């Protein structure tokens, strides 16, 4: 599994501070650390629970589909019924643009932000967008899954992607076994991808271009792929026999539709699966900072990560959390993720131009 071993290097390139965690309750971090976290049912917290309940709300912006995220939030709400949960979902590019526009207008509406594009995550940290909070639950996560310094953002999940097809339409013998076989002309006008706002699609474009060469996507363009905002649309079209193949098919979507009894099959190409990290953090000037801290502590705990896996079928990077229902452990996949984030960050404009051209959204 490839990890963010180069975060420190990228931090230097972006002008971010690279230093040990600040002392407890440093004046500029809003109380990043606490000496005596409270033990609650299944997790530890540094949040002021009384103030969190007085705030009465936590607002979350994320790229996750609404139906799955609602299941996760329902588990939190059951534990803390006095705290209302509000949720806004957009693809990573659109979501990040929304957050930046709100902050430009000094309209601080969001408490907790999840982005699936590390370029945006690091850029937001560079802009001092996060409220630094070192959750007691962060100690269970490897250093490569956390910001430097710790407390700005952390990986809350990993989402790999392969190929998916409908076995009622495509036989196993005819299904592509490799990324190269997905270029067969027989998939023309019958393959879907995500739009260029997708962090996962950016990783797939970048990694497959690295491993298979730049001509891969030129040949793929000849298939005239259709682009969609969410894997929900992609799998619905696959099940309804509107498409034959999903390229860069999110594994979590496959598990979700499989659990429903839908006719879906997943292919793990031997070359590896592009994967994106879902990075979570509390936003600076959050309107409900105590509720945000409480939510992050719960979410990062085994209980929260289990709820996240069961609701959204994504993989936790915590070693003590099982794979999502029906899924293989993340350690059984060869994940394709940028080892050096600098060229990945720099590639976004080129990716967006090429992807919009490939999918006819130019």
Coordinates of C-alpha atoms in Angstrom, one line a residue:
X1 CA 0.0 0.0 0.0
X2 CA 1.4 3.4 -1.0
X3 CA 1.1 6.1 1.6
X4 CA 1.8 9.8 2.0
X5 CA 5.5 9.4 2.9
X6 CA 6.1 12.7 1.1
X7 CA 3.8 15.0 3.1
X8 CA 6.7 16.7 4.8
X9 CA 8.4 17.4 1.5
X10 CA 5.2 18.8 -0.1
X11 CA 4.6 20.9 3.0
X12 CA 7.9 22.5 2.4
X13 CA 7.1 23.0 -1.3
X14 CA 3.8 24.7 -0.4
X15 CA 5.4 26.7 2.4
X16 CA 3.5 24.9 5.2
X17 CA 5.0 24.6 8.7
X18 CA 6.7 21.3 9.4
X19 CA 7.2 21.0 13.1
X20 CA 6.3 18.8 16.1
X21 CA 2.8 19.2 17.6
X22 CA 2.4 22.4 19.6
X23 CA 2.3 22.5 23.4
X24 CA -1.0 21.8 25.0
X25 CA -3.5 24.6 24.5
X26 CA -1.1 26.7 22.5
X27 CA -2.5 30.3 22.2
X28 CA -2.9 30.1 18.4
X29 CA -4.5 26.7 17.9
X30 CA -7.7 27.0 19.8
X31 CA -6.8 24.3 22.3
X32 CA -5.2 21.7 19.9
X33 CA -4.3 19.3 22.7
X34 CA -5.8 18.4 26.0
X35 CA -4.1 16.7 28.9
X36 CA -7.1 14.8 30.3
X37 CA -9.5 13.5 27.6
X38 CA -12.9 12.2 28.8
X39 CA -13.7 8.6 28.3
X40 CA -17.1 8.1 26.7
X41 CA -18.8 5.0 25.3
X42 CA -16.3 3.7 22.8
X43 CA -14.1 6.8 22.4
X44 CA -12.1 9.5 24.1
X45 CA -12.8 13.2 23.6
X46 CA -11.4 16.6 24.5
X47 CA -14.6 18.4 23.5
X48 CA -16.7 20.2 26.0
X49 CA -19.8 18.1 25.7
X50 CA -22.1 20.5 27.5
X51 CA -21.1 23.3 25.1
X52 CA -21.4 20.9 22.2
X53 CA -25.0 20.1 23.2
X54 CA -25.7 23.8 23.8
X55 CA -24.5 24.6 20.2
X56 CA -27.0 21.9 19.2
X57 CA -25.8 21.3 15.7
X58 CA -22.8 20.2 13.5
X59 CA -22.6 21.0 9.8
X60 CA -20.6 18.6 7.6
X61 CA -19.5 19.1 4.0
X62 CA -18.4 15.9 2.2
X63 CA -18.2 14.2 -1.1
X64 CA -20.0 11.1 0.1
X65 CA -23.4 10.2 -1.3
X66 CA -26.3 11.5 0.9
X67 CA -28.0 8.2 1.6
X68 CA -24.8 6.5 2.9
X69 CA -23.7 9.5 4.9
X70 CA -27.2 9.8 6.5
X71 CA -26.7 6.3 8.0
X72 CA -23.4 7.4 9.5
X73 CA -24.8 10.6 11.0
X74 CA -27.8 8.7 12.4
X75 CA -25.4 6.6 14.6
X76 CA -23.8 9.8 15.9
X77 CA -27.3 11.4 16.4
X78 CA -28.5 8.4 18.4
X79 CA -25.6 8.8 20.8
X80 CA -26.0 12.6 21.0
X81 CA -29.7 13.4 20.4
X82 CA -29.3 17.0 21.4
X83 CA -27.0 17.7 18.5
X84 CA -28.6 18.1 15.1
X85 CA -26.6 17.0 12.0
X86 CA -26.7 18.9 8.7
X87 CA -25.0 17.7 5.6
X88 CA -24.0 19.1 2.3
X89 CA -22.7 16.9 -0.5
X90 CA -20.8 17.9 -3.7
X91 CA -17.9 16.5 -5.7
X92 CA -14.5 17.5 -4.3
X93 CA -13.8 20.4 -6.8
X94 CA -17.2 21.9 -6.5
X95 CA -17.2 21.5 -2.7
X96 CA -13.8 23.1 -2.3
X97 CA -14.9 26.0 -4.5
X98 CA -18.0 26.4 -2.3
X99 CA -15.9 26.5 0.9
X100 CA -13.5 29.1 -0.5
X101 CA -16.3 31.3 -1.8
X102 CA -18.0 31.2 1.6
X103 CA -14.8 32.1 3.4
X104 CA -14.1 34.9 0.9
X105 CA -17.5 36.3 1.8
X106 CA -16.8 35.8 5.5
X107 CA -19.7 33.4 5.7
X108 CA -18.7 30.6 8.0
X109 CA -21.3 27.8 7.7
X110 CA -19.4 24.5 7.9
X111 CA -17.9 22.8 10.9
X112 CA -16.3 19.6 9.5
X113 CA -14.9 19.2 6.0
X114 CA -14.1 16.1 4.0
X115 CA -12.2 16.3 0.7
X116 CA -11.1 13.5 -1.5
X117 CA -8.3 15.4 -3.3
X118 CA -5.0 15.8 -1.4
X119 CA -4.1 18.8 -3.5
X120 CA -7.1 20.6 -2.2
X121 CA -6.5 19.4 1.4
X122 CA -2.9 20.7 1.4
X123 CA -3.9 23.9 -0.3
X124 CA -6.6 24.5 2.4
X125 CA -4.0 23.9 5.1
X126 CA -1.7 26.4 3.3
X127 CA -4.5 28.9 3.5
X128 CA -4.8 28.3 7.3
X129 CA -8.3 27.0 6.6
X130 CA -8.4 24.3 9.3
X131 CA -8.9 24.7 13.0
X132 CA -6.1 22.7 14.5
X133 CA -7.5 20.0 16.9
X134 CA -5.5 17.0 18.0
X135 CA -8.2 14.4 18.7
X136 CA -7.2 11.8 21.3
X137 CA -8.2 9.2 18.7
X138 CA -5.5 10.3 16.3
X139 CA -2.9 8.4 18.3
X140 CA -4.3 5.2 16.7
X141 CA -3.4 6.4 13.1
X142 CA 0.0 6.1 11.4
X143 CA 1.8 9.4 11.0
X144 CA 1.6 9.2 7.2
X145 CA -2.2 9.4 7.5
X146 CA -2.1 12.8 9.4
X147 CA -1.2 16.4 8.7
X148 CA 2.1 17.9 9.7
X149 CA 1.8 19.3 12.3
X150 CA -0.9 16.9 13.5
X151 CA -4.4 18.2 14.0
X152 CA -5.3 19.9 10.7
X153 CA -6.5 16.9 8.8
X154 CA -6.5 13.1 8.9
X155 CA -7.4 10.3 6.6
X156 CA -10.9 9.1 7.6
X157 CA -11.2 6.5 4.9
X158 CA -9.6 5.1 1.7
X159 CA -11.5 4.4 -1.5
X160 CA -10.0 2.2 -4.1
X161 CA -11.4 1.8 -7.7
X162 CA -11.2 -0.9 -10.4
X163 CA -13.6 -2.0 -13.1
X164 CA -17.2 -3.1 -12.7
X165 CA -19.7 -4.7 -15.1
X166 CA -23.2 -6.2 -15.1
X167 CA -22.9 -10.1 -15.4
X168 CA -26.4 -10.2 -16.9
X169 CA -25.0 -8.2 -19.8
X170 CA -21.3 -9.0 -19.9
X171 CA -20.1 -12.5 -19.3
X172 CA -17.1 -13.1 -17.1
X173 CA -15.2 -14.4 -20.1
X174 CA -15.8 -11.2 -22.0
X175 CA -15.2 -8.8 -19.1
X176 CA -11.9 -6.9 -19.1
X177 CA -9.2 -8.4 -16.8
X178 CA -6.7 -5.6 -17.1
X179 CA -6.8 -1.8 -17.6
X180 CA -5.6 -2.3 -21.1
X181 CA -8.5 -4.6 -21.9
X182 CA -10.8 -1.8 -20.9
X183 CA -9.7 0.0 -24.1
X184 CA -11.4 -2.6 -26.3
X185 CA -13.6 -0.9 -28.9
X186 CA -16.5 -3.1 -27.8
X187 CA -17.0 -0.8 -24.8
X188 CA -17.5 2.3 -27.0
X189 CA -20.6 4.3 -26.0
X190 CA -21.1 2.0 -23.1
X191 CA -18.6 3.0 -20.4
X192 CA -18.9 5.6 -17.6
X193 CA -16.4 7.5 -15.5
X194 CA -16.6 10.4 -13.0
X195 CA -16.5 14.1 -13.8
X196 CA -13.2 16.1 -13.5
X197 CA -14.3 17.5 -10.1
X198 CA -13.7 14.0 -8.7
X199 CA -10.6 13.5 -6.6
X200 CA -10.6 9.8 -7.3
X201 CA -10.8 10.3 -11.0
X202 CA -7.8 12.7 -10.8
X203 CA -5.8 10.0 -9.1
X204 CA -6.8 7.4 -11.6
X205 CA -5.9 9.6 -14.5
X206 CA -2.5 10.5 -12.9
X207 CA -1.5 6.9 -11.8
X208 CA -2.6 5.1 -15.0
X209 CA -0.8 7.6 -17.1
X210 CA 2.3 6.9 -15.0
X211 CA 2.1 3.2 -15.3
X212 CA 0.6 2.7 -18.8
X213 CA 1.8 5.8 -20.6
X214 CA 0.0 9.0 -21.7
X215 CA -1.4 7.3 -24.8
X216 CA -3.7 5.2 -22.5
X217 CA -6.2 8.1 -22.0
X218 CA -6.0 9.1 -25.7
X219 CA -7.1 5.6 -26.6
X220 CA -9.7 5.7 -23.9
X221 CA -11.2 8.8 -25.4
X222 CA -12.1 6.9 -28.5
X223 CA -14.7 5.0 -26.4
X224 CA -16.7 8.2 -25.9
X225 CA -17.1 7.7 -22.1
X226 CA -19.9 9.4 -20.2
X227 CA -19.0 11.3 -17.1
X228 CA -21.2 11.4 -13.9
X229 CA -21.1 13.3 -10.7
X230 CA -21.5 10.2 -8.4
X231 CA -20.9 6.5 -8.4
X232 CA -24.6 6.2 -7.5
X233 CA -25.4 7.3 -11.0
X234 CA -22.8 5.0 -12.5
X235 CA -24.0 1.9 -10.7
X236 CA -27.6 2.7 -11.3
X237 CA -26.9 2.9 -15.1
X238 CA -24.9 -0.4 -14.9
X239 CA -27.7 -2.3 -13.2
X240 CA -30.3 -0.7 -15.6
X241 CA -28.2 -1.9 -18.5
X242 CA -27.7 1.6 -19.8
X243 CA -23.9 1.0 -19.7
X244 CA -21.8 -2.2 -19.9
X245 CA -18.7 -1.0 -17.9
X246 CA -17.6 1.4 -15.2
X247 CA -14.0 2.5 -15.5
X248 CA -12.5 3.6 -12.2
X249 CA -15.4 1.9 -10.5
X250 CA -15.4 2.7 -6.8
X251 CA -15.1 -0.5 -4.8
X252 CA -17.4 0.9 -2.1
X253 CA -20.1 1.4 -4.7
X254 CA -19.7 -2.2 -5.8
X255 CA -20.1 -3.5 -2.2
X256 CA -23.1 -1.3 -1.7
X257 CA -24.9 -2.5 -4.8
X258 CA -23.8 -6.1 -4.2
X259 CA -25.4 -5.9 -0.7
X260 CA -28.7 -4.9 -2.3
X261 CA -28.6 -8.0 -4.4
X262 CA -27.9 -6.1 -7.6
X263 CA -26.2 -7.8 -10.6
X264 CA -22.7 -6.3 -10.3
X265 CA -19.2 -7.8 -10.6
X266 CA -15.9 -6.2 -9.8
X267 CA -12.5 -6.7 -11.5
X268 CA -9.2 -6.0 -9.7
X269 CA -6.7 -5.4 -12.4
X270 CA -3.3 -6.9 -11.5
X271 CA -1.6 -3.6 -12.2
X272 CA -3.3 -2.1 -9.1
X273 CA -6.2 0.0 -8.0
X274 CA -6.2 3.8 -8.0
X275 CA -7.2 5.0 -4.6
X276 CA -8.0 8.3 -2.9
X277 CA -7.9 9.2 0.7
X278 CA -10.9 10.9 2.3
X279 CA -9.3 13.6 4.5
X280 CA -11.3 15.1 7.4
X281 CA -10.7 18.2 9.4
X282 CA -12.5 20.9 11.4
X283 CA -12.8 24.2 9.5
X284 CA -11.5 27.5 11.0
X285 CA -14.2 29.8 12.3
X286 CA -16.5 26.8 12.6
X287 CA -19.9 27.9 13.9
X288 CA -20.2 24.9 16.2
X289 CA -16.6 24.2 17.3
X290 CA -17.3 22.0 20.3
X291 CA -19.8 19.9 18.4
X292 CA -17.2 19.6 15.6
X293 CA -14.6 18.4 18.1
X294 CA -17.0 15.9 19.5
X295 CA -18.0 14.6 16.1
X296 CA -14.3 14.2 15.0
X297 CA -13.5 12.3 18.1
X298 CA -16.4 9.9 17.6
X299 CA -15.8 9.6 13.9
X300 CA -12.1 8.7 14.3
X301 CA -12.8 6.1 17.0
X302 CA -13.4 2.4 16.2
X303 CA -17.1 3.0 16.7
X304 CA -17.3 5.9 14.2
X305 CA -15.1 4.1 11.7
X306 CA -17.2 1.0 11.9
X307 CA -20.3 3.1 11.3
X308 CA -18.6 4.8 8.4
X309 CA -17.7 1.4 6.8
X310 CA -21.2 0.0 7.3
X311 CA -22.9 3.1 6.0
X312 CA -20.6 3.9 3.0
X313 CA -18.7 0.7 2.5
X314 CA -15.3 2.5 2.6
X315 CA -12.1 1.2 4.2
X316 CA -10.7 2.6 7.5
X317 CA -7.0 3.0 7.8
X318 CA -7.2 2.1 11.5
X319 CA -5.7 -1.3 12.1
X320 CA -8.4 -2.3 14.6
X321 CA -11.3 -1.6 12.4
X322 CA -12.6 -4.5 10.1
X323 CA -13.2 -4.2 6.3
X324 CA -16.6 -2.9 5.2
X325 CA -19.4 -5.5 4.9
X326 CA -18.6 -8.0 2.2
X327 CA -15.3 -6.4 1.4
X328 CA -11.7 -7.6 1.3
X329 CA -9.2 -6.0 3.7
X330 CA -7.4 -3.0 2.3
X331 CA -4.1 -4.8 2.7
X332 CA -5.1 -7.3 0.0
X333 CA -5.1 -4.6 -2.6
X334 CA -2.2 -3.1 -4.5
X335 CA -3.1 0.6 -4.2
X336 CA -2.0 3.2 -6.8
X337 CA -1.5 6.5 -5.1
X338 CA 1.0 9.3 -5.8
X339 CA 4.3 8.8 -4.0
X340 CA 5.3 12.4 -4.6
X341 CA 2.4 14.8 -4.4
X342 CA 4.2 17.8 -6.1
X343 CA 3.7 16.6 -9.7
X344 CA 0.2 15.4 -8.8
X345 CA -0.8 18.8 -7.4
X346 CA 0.7 20.5 -10.5
X347 CA -1.2 18.2 -12.8
X348 CA -4.7 19.3 -11.9
X349 CA -5.2 22.0 -14.6
X350 CA -3.9 19.6 -17.3
X351 CA -6.1 16.8 -16.0
X352 CA -9.2 19.0 -15.9
X353 CA -8.7 20.1 -19.5
X354 CA -8.0 16.7 -20.8
X355 CA -10.8 15.0 -18.9
X356 CA -13.4 17.5 -19.9
X357 CA -12.3 17.0 -23.5
X358 CA -12.5 13.2 -23.2
X359 CA -15.9 13.3 -21.7
X360 CA -17.3 15.9 -23.9
X361 CA -17.8 18.5 -21.1
X362 CA -15.4 21.1 -22.7

